[in-house]
Short mmCIF file of C-alpha atoms in Angstrom, two decimals:
data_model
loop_
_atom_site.label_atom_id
_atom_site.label_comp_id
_atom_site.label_asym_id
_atom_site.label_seq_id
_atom_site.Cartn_x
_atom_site.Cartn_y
_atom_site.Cartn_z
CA UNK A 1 -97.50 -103.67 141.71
CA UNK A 2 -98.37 -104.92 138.34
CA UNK A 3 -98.39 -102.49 135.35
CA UNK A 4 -101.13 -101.53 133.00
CA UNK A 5 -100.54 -104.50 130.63
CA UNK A 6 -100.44 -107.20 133.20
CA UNK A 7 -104.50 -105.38 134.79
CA UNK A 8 -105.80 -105.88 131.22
CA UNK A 9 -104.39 -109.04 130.74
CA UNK A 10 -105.76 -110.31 134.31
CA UNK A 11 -109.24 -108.90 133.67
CA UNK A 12 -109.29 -110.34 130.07
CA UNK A 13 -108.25 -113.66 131.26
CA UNK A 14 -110.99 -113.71 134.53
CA UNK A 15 -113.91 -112.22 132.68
CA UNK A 16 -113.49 -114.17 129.52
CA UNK A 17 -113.93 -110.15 128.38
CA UNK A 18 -111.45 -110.61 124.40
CA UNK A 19 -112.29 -107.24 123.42
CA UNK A 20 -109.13 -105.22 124.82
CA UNK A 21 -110.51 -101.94 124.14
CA UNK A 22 -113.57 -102.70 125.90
CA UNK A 23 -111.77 -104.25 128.81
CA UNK A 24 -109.72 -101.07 129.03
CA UNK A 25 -112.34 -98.80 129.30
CA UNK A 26 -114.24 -100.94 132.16
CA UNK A 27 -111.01 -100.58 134.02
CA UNK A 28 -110.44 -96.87 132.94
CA UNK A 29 -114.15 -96.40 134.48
CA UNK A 30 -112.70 -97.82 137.96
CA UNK A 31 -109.52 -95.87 137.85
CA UNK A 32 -107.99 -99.29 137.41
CA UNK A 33 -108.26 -100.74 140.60
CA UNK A 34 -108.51 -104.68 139.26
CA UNK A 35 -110.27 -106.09 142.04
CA UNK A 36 -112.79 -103.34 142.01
CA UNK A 37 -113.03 -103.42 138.02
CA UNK A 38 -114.00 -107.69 138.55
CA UNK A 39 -116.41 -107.21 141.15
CA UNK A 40 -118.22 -104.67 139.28
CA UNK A 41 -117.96 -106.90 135.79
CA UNK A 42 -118.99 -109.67 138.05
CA UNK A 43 -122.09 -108.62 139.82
CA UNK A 44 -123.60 -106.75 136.38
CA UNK A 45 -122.47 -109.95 134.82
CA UNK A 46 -125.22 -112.06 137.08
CA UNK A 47 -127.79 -109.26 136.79
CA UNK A 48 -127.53 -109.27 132.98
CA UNK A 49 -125.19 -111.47 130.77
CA UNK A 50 -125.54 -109.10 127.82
CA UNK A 51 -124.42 -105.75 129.61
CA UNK A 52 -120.86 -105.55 128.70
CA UNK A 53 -120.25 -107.93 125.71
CA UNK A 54 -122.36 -110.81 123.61
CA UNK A 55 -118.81 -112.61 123.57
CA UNK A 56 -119.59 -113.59 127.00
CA UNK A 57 -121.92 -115.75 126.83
CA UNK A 58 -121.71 -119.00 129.24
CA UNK A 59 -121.12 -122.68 127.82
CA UNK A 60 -123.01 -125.51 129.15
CA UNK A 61 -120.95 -129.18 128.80
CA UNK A 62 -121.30 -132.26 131.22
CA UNK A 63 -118.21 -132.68 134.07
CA UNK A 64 -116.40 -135.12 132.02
CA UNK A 65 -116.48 -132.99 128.63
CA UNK A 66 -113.66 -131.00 127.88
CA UNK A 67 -114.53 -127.47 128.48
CA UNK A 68 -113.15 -124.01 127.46
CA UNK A 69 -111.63 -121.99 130.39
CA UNK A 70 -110.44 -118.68 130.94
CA UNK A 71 -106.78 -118.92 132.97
CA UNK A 72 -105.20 -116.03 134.81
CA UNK A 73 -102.88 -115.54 132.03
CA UNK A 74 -103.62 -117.58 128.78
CA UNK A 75 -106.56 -118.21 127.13
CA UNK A 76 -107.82 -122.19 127.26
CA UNK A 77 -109.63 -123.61 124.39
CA UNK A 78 -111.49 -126.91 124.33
CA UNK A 79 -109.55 -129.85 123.46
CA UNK A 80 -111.52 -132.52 121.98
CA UNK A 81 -114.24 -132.96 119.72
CA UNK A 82 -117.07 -133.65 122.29
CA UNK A 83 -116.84 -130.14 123.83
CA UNK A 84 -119.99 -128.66 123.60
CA UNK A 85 -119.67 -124.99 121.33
CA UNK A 86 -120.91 -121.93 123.60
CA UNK A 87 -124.38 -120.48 122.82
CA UNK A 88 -125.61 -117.41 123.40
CA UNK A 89 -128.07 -117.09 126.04
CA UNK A 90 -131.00 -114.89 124.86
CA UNK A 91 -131.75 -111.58 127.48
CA UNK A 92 -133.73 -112.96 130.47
CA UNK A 93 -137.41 -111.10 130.59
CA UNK A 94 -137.70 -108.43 133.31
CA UNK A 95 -139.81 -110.80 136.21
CA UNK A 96 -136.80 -112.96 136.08
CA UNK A 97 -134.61 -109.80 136.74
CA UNK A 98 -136.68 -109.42 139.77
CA UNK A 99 -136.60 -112.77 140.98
CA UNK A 100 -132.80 -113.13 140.63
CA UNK A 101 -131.98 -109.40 141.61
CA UNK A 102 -131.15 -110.85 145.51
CA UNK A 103 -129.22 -113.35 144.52
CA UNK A 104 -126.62 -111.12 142.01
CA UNK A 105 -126.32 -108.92 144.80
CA UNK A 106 -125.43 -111.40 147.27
CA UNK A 107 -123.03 -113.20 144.77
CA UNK A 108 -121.36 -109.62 143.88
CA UNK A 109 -121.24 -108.67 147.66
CA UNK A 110 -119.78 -112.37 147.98
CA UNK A 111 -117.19 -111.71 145.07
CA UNK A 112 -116.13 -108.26 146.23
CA UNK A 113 -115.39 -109.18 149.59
CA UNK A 114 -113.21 -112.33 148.61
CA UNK A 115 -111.17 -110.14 145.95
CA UNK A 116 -110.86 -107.76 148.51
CA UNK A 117 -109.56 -110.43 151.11
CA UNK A 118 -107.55 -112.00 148.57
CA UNK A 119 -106.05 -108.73 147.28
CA UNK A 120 -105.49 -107.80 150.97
CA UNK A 121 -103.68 -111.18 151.93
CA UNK A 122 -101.60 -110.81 149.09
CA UNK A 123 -100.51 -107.08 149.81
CA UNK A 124 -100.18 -107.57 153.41
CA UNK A 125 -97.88 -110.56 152.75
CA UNK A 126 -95.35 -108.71 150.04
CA UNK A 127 -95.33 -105.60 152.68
CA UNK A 128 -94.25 -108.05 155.77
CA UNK A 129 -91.97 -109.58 153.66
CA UNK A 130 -90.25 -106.82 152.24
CA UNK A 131 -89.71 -105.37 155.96
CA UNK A 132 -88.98 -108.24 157.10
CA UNK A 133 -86.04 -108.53 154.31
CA UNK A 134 -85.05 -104.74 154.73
CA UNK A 135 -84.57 -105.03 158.64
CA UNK A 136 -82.50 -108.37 158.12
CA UNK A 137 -84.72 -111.09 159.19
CA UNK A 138 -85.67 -112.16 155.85
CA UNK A 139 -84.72 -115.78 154.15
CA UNK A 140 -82.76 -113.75 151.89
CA UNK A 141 -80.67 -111.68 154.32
CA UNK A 142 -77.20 -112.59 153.84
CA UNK A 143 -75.87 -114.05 156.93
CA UNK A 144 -72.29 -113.53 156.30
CA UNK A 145 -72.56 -109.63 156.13
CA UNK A 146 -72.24 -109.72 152.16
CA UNK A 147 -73.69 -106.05 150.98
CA UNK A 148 -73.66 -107.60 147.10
CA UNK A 149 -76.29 -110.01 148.38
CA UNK A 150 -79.33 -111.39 145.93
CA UNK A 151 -82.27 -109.69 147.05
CA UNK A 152 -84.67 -110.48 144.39
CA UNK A 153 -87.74 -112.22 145.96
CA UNK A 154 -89.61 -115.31 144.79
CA UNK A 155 -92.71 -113.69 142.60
CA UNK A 156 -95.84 -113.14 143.89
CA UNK A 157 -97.43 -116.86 142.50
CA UNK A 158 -94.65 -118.81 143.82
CA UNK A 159 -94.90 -117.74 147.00
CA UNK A 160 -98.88 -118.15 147.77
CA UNK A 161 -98.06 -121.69 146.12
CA UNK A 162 -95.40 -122.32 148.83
CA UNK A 163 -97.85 -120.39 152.04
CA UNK A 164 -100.65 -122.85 150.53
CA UNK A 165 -97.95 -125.81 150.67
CA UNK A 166 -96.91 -125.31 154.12
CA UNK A 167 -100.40 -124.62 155.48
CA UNK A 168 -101.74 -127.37 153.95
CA UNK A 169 -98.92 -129.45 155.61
CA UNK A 170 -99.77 -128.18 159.05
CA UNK A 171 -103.35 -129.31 158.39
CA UNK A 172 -103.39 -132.78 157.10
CA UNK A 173 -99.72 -133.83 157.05
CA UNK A 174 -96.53 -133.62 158.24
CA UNK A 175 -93.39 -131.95 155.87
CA UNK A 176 -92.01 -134.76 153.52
CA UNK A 177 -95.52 -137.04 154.10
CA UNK A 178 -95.98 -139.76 151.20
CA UNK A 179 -99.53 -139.33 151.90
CA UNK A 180 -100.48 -136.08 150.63
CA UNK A 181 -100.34 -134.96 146.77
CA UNK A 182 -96.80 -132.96 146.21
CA UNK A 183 -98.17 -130.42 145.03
CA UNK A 184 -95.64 -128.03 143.17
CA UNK A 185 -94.69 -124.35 144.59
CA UNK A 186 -94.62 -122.25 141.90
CA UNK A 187 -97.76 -120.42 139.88
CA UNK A 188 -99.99 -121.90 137.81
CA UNK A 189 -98.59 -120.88 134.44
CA UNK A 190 -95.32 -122.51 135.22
CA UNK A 191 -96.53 -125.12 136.85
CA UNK A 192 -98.49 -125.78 133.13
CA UNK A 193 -95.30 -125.47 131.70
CA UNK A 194 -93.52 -128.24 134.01
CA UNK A 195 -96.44 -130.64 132.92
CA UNK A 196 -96.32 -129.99 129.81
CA UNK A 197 -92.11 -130.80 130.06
CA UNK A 198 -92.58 -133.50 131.97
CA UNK A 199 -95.87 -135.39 129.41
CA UNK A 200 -98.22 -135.31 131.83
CA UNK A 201 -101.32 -133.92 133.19
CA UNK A 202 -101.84 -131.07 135.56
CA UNK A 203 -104.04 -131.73 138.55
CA UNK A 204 -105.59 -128.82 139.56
CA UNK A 205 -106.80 -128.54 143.81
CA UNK A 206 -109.13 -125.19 144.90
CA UNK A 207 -108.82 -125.09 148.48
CA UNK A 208 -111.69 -123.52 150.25
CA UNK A 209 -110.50 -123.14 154.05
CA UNK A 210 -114.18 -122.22 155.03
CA UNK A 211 -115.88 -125.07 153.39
CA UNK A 212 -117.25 -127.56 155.79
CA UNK A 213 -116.47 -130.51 153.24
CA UNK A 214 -113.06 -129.42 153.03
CA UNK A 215 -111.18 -131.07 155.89
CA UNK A 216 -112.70 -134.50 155.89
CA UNK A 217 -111.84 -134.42 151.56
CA UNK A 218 -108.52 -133.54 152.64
CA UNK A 219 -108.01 -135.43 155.10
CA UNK A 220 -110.08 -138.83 153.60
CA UNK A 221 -109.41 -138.24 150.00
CA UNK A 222 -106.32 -135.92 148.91
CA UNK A 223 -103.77 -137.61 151.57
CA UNK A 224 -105.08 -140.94 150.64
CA UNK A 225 -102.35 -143.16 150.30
CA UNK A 226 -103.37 -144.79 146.93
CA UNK A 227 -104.89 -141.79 145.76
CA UNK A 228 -102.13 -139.38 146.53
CA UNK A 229 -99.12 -141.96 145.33
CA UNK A 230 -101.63 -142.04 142.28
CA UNK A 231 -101.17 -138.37 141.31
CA UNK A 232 -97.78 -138.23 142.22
CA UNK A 233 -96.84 -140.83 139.81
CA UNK A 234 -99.15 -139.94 136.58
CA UNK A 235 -99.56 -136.45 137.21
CA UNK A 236 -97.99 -132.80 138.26
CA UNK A 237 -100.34 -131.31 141.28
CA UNK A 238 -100.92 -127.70 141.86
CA UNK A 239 -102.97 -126.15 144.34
CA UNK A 240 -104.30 -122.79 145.41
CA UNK A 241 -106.24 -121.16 147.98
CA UNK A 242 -108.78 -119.08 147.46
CA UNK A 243 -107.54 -116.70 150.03
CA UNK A 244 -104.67 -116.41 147.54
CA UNK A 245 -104.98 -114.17 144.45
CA UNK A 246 -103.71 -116.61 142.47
CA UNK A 247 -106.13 -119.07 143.85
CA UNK A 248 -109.03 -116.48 143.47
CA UNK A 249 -108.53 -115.78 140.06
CA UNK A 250 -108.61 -119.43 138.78
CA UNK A 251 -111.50 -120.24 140.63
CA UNK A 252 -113.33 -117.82 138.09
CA UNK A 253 -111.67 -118.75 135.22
CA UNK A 254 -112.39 -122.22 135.51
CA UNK A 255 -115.68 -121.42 136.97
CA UNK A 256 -115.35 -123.65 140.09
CA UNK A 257 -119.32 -123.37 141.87
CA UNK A 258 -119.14 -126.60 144.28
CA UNK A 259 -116.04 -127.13 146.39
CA UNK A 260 -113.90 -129.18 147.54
CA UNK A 261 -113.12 -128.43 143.20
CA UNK A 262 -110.36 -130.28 141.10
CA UNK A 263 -109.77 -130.52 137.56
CA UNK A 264 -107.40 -131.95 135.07
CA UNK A 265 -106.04 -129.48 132.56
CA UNK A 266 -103.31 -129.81 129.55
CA UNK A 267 -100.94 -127.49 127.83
CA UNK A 268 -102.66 -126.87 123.75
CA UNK A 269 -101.48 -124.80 121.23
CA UNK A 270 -100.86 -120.92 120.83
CA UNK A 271 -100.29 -120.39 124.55
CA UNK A 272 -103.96 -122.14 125.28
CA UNK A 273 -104.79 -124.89 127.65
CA UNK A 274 -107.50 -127.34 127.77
CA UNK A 275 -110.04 -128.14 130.80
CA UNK A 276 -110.12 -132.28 130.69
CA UNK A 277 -111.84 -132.83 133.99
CA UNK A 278 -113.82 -131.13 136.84
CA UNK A 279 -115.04 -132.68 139.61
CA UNK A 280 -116.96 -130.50 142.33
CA UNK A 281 -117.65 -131.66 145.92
CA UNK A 282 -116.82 -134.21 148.05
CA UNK A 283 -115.73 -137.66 146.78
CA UNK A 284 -114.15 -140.44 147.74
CA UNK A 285 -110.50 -142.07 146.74
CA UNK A 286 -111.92 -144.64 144.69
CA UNK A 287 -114.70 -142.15 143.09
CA UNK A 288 -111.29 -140.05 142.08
CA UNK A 289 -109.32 -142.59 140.93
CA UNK A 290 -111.20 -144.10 138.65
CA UNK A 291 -112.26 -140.34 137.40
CA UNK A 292 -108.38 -139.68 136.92
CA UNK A 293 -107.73 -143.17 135.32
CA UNK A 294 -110.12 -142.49 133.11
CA UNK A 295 -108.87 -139.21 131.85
CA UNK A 296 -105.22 -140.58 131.55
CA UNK A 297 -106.60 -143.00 129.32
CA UNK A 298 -108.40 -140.86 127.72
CA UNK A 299 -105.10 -138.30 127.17
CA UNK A 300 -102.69 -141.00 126.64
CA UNK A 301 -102.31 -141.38 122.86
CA UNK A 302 -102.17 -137.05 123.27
CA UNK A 303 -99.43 -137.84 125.94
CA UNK A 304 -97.81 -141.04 124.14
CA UNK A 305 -97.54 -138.54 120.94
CA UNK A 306 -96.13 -135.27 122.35
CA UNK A 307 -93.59 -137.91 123.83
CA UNK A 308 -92.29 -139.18 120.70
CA UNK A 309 -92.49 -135.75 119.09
CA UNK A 310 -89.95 -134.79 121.83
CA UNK A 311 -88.17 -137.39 121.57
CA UNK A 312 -87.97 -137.42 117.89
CA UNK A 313 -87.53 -133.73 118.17
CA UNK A 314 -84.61 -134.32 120.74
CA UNK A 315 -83.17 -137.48 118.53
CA UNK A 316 -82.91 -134.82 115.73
CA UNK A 317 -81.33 -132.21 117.08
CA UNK A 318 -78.51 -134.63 118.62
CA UNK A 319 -78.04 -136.23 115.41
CA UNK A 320 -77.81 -132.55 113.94
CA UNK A 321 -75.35 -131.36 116.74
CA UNK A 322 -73.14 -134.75 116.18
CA UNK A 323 -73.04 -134.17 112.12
CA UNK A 324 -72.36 -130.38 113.28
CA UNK A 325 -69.52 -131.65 115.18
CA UNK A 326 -68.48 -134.04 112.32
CA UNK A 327 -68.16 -131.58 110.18
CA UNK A 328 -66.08 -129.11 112.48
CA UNK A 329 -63.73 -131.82 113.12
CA UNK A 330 -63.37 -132.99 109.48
CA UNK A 331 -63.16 -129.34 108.59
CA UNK A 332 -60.39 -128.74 111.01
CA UNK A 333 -59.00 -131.58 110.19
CA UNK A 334 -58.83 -130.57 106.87
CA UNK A 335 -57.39 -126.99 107.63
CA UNK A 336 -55.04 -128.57 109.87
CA UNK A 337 -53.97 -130.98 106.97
CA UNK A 338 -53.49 -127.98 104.46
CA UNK A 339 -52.00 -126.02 107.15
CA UNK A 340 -49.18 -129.10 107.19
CA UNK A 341 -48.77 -128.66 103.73
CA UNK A 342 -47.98 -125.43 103.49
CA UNK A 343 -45.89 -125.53 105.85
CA UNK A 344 -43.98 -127.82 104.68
CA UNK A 345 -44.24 -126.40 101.42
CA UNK A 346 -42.83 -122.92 102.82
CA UNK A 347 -40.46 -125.28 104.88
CA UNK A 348 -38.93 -127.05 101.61
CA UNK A 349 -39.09 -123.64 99.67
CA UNK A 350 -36.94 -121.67 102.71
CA UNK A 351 -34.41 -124.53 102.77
CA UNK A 352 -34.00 -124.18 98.98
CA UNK A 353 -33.49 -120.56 98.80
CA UNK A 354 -31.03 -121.04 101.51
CA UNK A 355 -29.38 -123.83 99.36
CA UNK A 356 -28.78 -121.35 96.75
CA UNK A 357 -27.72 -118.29 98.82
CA UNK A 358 -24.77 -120.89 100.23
CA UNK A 359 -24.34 -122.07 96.70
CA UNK A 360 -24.07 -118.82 95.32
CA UNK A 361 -22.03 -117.31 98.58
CA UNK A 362 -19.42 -120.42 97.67
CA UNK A 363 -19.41 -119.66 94.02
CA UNK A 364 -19.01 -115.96 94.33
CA UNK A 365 -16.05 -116.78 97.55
CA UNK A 366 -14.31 -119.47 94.81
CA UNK A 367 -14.26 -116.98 92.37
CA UNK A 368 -12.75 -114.51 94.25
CA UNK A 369 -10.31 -116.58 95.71
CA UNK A 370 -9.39 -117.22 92.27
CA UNK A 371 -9.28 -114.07 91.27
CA UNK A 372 -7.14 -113.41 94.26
CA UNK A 373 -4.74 -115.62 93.61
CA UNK A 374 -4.84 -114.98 89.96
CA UNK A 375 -3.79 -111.32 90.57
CA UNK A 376 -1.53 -112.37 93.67
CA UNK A 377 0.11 -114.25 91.49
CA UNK A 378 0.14 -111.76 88.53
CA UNK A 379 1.48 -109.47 91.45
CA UNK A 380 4.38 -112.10 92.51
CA UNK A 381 5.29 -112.33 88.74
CA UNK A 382 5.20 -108.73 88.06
CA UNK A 383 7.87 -108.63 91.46
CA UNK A 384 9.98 -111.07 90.49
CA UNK A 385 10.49 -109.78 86.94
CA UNK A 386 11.01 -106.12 88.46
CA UNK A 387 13.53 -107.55 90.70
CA UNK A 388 14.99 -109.87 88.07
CA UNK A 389 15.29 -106.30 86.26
CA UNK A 390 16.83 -104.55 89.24
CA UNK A 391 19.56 -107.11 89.55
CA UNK A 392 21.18 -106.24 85.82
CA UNK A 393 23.11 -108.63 84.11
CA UNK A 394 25.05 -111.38 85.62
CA UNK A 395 29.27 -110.14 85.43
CA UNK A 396 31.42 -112.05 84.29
CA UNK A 397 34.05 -113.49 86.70
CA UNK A 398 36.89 -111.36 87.94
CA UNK A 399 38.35 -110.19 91.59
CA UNK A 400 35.66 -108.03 91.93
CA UNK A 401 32.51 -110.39 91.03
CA UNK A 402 31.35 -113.01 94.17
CA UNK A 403 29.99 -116.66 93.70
CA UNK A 404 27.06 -117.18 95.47
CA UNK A 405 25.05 -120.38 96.22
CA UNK A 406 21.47 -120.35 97.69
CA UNK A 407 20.09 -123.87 98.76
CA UNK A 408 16.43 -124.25 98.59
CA UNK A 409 14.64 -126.06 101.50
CA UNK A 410 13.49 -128.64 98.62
CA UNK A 411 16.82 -129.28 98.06
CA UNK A 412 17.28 -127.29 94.51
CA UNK A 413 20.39 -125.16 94.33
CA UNK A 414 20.74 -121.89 92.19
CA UNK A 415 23.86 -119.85 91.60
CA UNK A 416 24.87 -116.30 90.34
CA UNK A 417 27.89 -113.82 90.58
CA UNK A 418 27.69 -110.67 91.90
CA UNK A 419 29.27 -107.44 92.76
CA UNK A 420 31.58 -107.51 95.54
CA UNK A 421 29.69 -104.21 96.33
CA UNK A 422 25.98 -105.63 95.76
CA UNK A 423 24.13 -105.20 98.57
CA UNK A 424 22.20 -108.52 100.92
CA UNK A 425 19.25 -107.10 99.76
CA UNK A 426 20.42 -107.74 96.24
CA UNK A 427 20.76 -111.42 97.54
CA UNK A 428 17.11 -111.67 98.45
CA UNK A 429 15.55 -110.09 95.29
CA UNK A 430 17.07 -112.70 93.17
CA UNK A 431 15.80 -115.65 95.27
CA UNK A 432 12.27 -113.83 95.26
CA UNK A 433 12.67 -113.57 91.34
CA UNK A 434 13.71 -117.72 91.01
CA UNK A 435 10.00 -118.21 92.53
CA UNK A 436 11.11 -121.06 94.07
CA UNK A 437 9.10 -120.29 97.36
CA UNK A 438 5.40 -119.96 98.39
CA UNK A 439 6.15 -117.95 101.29
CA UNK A 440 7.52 -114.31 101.40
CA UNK A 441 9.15 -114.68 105.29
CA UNK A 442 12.14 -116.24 104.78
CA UNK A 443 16.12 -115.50 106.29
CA UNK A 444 19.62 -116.49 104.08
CA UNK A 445 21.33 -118.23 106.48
CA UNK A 446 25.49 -119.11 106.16
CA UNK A 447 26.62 -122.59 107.99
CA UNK A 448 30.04 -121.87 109.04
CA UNK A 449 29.72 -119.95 110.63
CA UNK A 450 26.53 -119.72 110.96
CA UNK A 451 25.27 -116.27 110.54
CA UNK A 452 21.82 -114.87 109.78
CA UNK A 453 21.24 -112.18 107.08
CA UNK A 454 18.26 -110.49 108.48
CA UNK A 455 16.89 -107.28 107.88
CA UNK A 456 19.58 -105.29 110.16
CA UNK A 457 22.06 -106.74 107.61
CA UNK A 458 20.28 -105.85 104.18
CA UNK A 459 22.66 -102.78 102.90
CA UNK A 460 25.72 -104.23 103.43
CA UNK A 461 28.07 -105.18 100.84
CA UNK A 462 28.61 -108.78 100.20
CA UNK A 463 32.60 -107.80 100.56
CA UNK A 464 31.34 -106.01 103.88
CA UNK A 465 29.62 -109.07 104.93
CA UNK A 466 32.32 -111.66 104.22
CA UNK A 467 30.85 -113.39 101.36
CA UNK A 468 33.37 -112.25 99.18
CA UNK A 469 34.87 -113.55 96.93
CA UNK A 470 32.37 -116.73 97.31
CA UNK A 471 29.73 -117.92 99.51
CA UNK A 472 27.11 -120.46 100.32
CA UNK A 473 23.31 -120.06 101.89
CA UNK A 474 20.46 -121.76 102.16
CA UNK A 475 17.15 -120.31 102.85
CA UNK A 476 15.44 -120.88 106.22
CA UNK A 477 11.80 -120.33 106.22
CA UNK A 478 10.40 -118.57 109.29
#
């Protein structure tokens, strides 16, 4: 069901009505039921051209002149400069009222009913869809059991395109036929916009089933082998029925009286189209070939141009996108470049700051290794002049006083008297005030015998240890 914006814009575009106020009160007046709203317009339109709005007065051209058109959707403005302007037609006096009075109420009795068939096809076919779909047997049923499944349906103009399609295949040609126009299934309006994608022409087919003059055009002119390879090549074909709403609908807008109908229309600008070519009743392949040649000559510097505007259009925006894409490279390049750099910078200034944290760690260990073996060795003097204190004075030499000798490892001898009753330990403090060694762990050591003046042995008295009245040791490092 379409919604109040799509009615008006349906009536507008089949009554040719542009006054949207007006338009909305016609439909207002018929509760907005479209089709009965059309009818109406239509059959007071016949009795009297003037009774709704002057705008609607009828333009008179020649079949090959390029005529405005109302479409089901967008208006369609004349194309070239041999269209003939619409003028108004002045109110027709009352005997010709009288005279005409059958025939508008045969041609509104006429229009009602197909509206009202067309309407009804249309309804009936959504509603046997949709069940059909809802109970499972539907094209879109999913197959595999899938609940999530799409069950959006092809719109209302695509699908009379593809039911016209298939019955016209049934009736003059088998599925897949060369010899038969290919005609496109989707709706008008996007079948306009294909054309207009593709450069070419739309060709435009009104199928009346009930025509007499239908089958044997059909049959001897639209699934001609020539004709139809013609259209296939140089144009994009569409086709409706007028048992289709669709169909319907653009049989008033582009005002189709004699049928078989077919027309050539174009995309223009601000969402307009242009009629090119009509041609009513029956004719022959050759008669329509040389009326379609025509018109593609006709359109081809139109064609030729939109072309290269594409193209140009296309060329342009490529050339933009690559120098977009030059750019973002060179820029990244760039970034990436600086990014280097400053890493490296930050690279070369970490590895100098840790330069100078291990120069300064070895300055700051050198110094205090200096100034730790400056004040060990201010310690080591300090004990060897307090020992060199503790030992006295050397006595002189008498029965009581022992000779002692100490041999260095280096091979330097030093000798001093003692006390008989000095102690070992009196021994050691004056080899640890000579300085003579590096190391504190050291034993005095006696060769014959040999005996070893630890630290079990330090109180004795030199007389107590046999050293008296002289002795010789050496000093054994441990």
């Amino acid at each position: 069901m379409v919604d109040v914006a799509d009615k008006l814009a349906y009536f507008q575009a089949i009554t040719g009505l542009e006054d949207p106020d007006l338009c909305t009160q016609i439909l207002q007046a018929h509760n907005w039921d479209l089709e009965l709203a059309i009818s109406s317009f239509t059959s007071n339109h016949n009795n009297d051209p003037l009774s709704y709005s002057s705008s609607t007065a009828t333009a008179t051209a020649t079949a090959t002149t390029s005529t405005v058109v109302e479409p089901p959707i967008s208006p369609i403005h004349r194309s070239d400069s041999t269209s003939i302007a619409p003028v108004a037609a002045p109110p027709p006096g009352l005997g010709w009222k009288i005279i005409t009075l059958p025939i508008s109420i045969v041609s509104g009795s006429l229009r009602l009913i197909s509206g009202a068939v067309g309407f009804g096809f249309w309804a009936a076919g959504s509603i046997f869809s949709y069940s059909l779909g809802f109970i499972g047997f539907g094209s879109n049923s999913d197959r595999g059991g899938d609940s999530s499944a799409q069950l959006v349906t092809a719109s209302a103009a695509s699908r009379e395109a593809l039911e016209f399609i298939a019955q016209f295949e049934r009736d003059y040609g088998g599925s897949g036929s060369s010899s038969r126009p290919n005609f496109v299934g989707e709706g008008f309006m996007d079948a306009l916009t294909r054309s207009r994608n593709s450069f070419k022409l739309l060709f435009v087919y009104l199928h009346s089933p009930d025509h007499p003059d239908t089958p044997a055009f059909c049959e001897g002119t639209l699934c001609s082998e020539v004709f139809s390879a013609f259209v296939n090549e140089n144009f994009v074909a569409w086709g409706g029925s007028l048992r289709g709403s669709e169909g319907f609908k653009m049989s008033n807008s582009l005002k189709a009286s004699r049928f078989p109908f077919c027309a050539v229309v174009m995309p223009a600008t601000n969402q307009r189209i242009a009629l090119l070519q009509q041609v009513e009743g029956p004719k022959s392949p050759e008669e329509m070939l040389m009326t379609l040649q025509r018109v593609l000559e006709e359109s081809a510097p139109v064609l030729v141009a939109a072309r290269l505007e594409a193209e140009e259009r296309t060329t342009n925006m490529r050339l933009r996108e690559e120098q977009d894409a030059a750019y973002r490279a060179a820029l990244e390049a760039d970034q990436a470049r600086e990014r280097q750099l400053r890493e490296e910078q930050e690279r070369l200034e970490r590895e100098a700051a840790e330069a100078e944290r291990k120069r300064k760690e070895e300055e700051e260990a050198q110094e205090r290794a200096t100034r730790e073996a400056a004040e060990k060795e201010a310690a080591l003097a300090r004990m060897r002049q307090e020992k060199a204190l503790s030992l006295g004075a050397e006595p002189e030499k008498g029965p009581n006083v022992t000779q002692v000798l100490v041999r260095f490892p280096t091979g330097e001898r030093k000798e001093r008297r003692f006390h008989s009753t000095a102690t070992i330990q009196s021994l050691y403090d004056y080899v640890d005030s000579l300085g003579c060694l590096d190391v504190e762990n050291y034993s005095l050591v006696s060769n014959f015998p040999r005996v070893v003046y630890g630290t079990d042995k330090l109180s004795l008295s030199l007389k107590e240890a046999g050293l008296h009245p002289q002795a010789s040791l050496f000093v054994e490092l441990n």
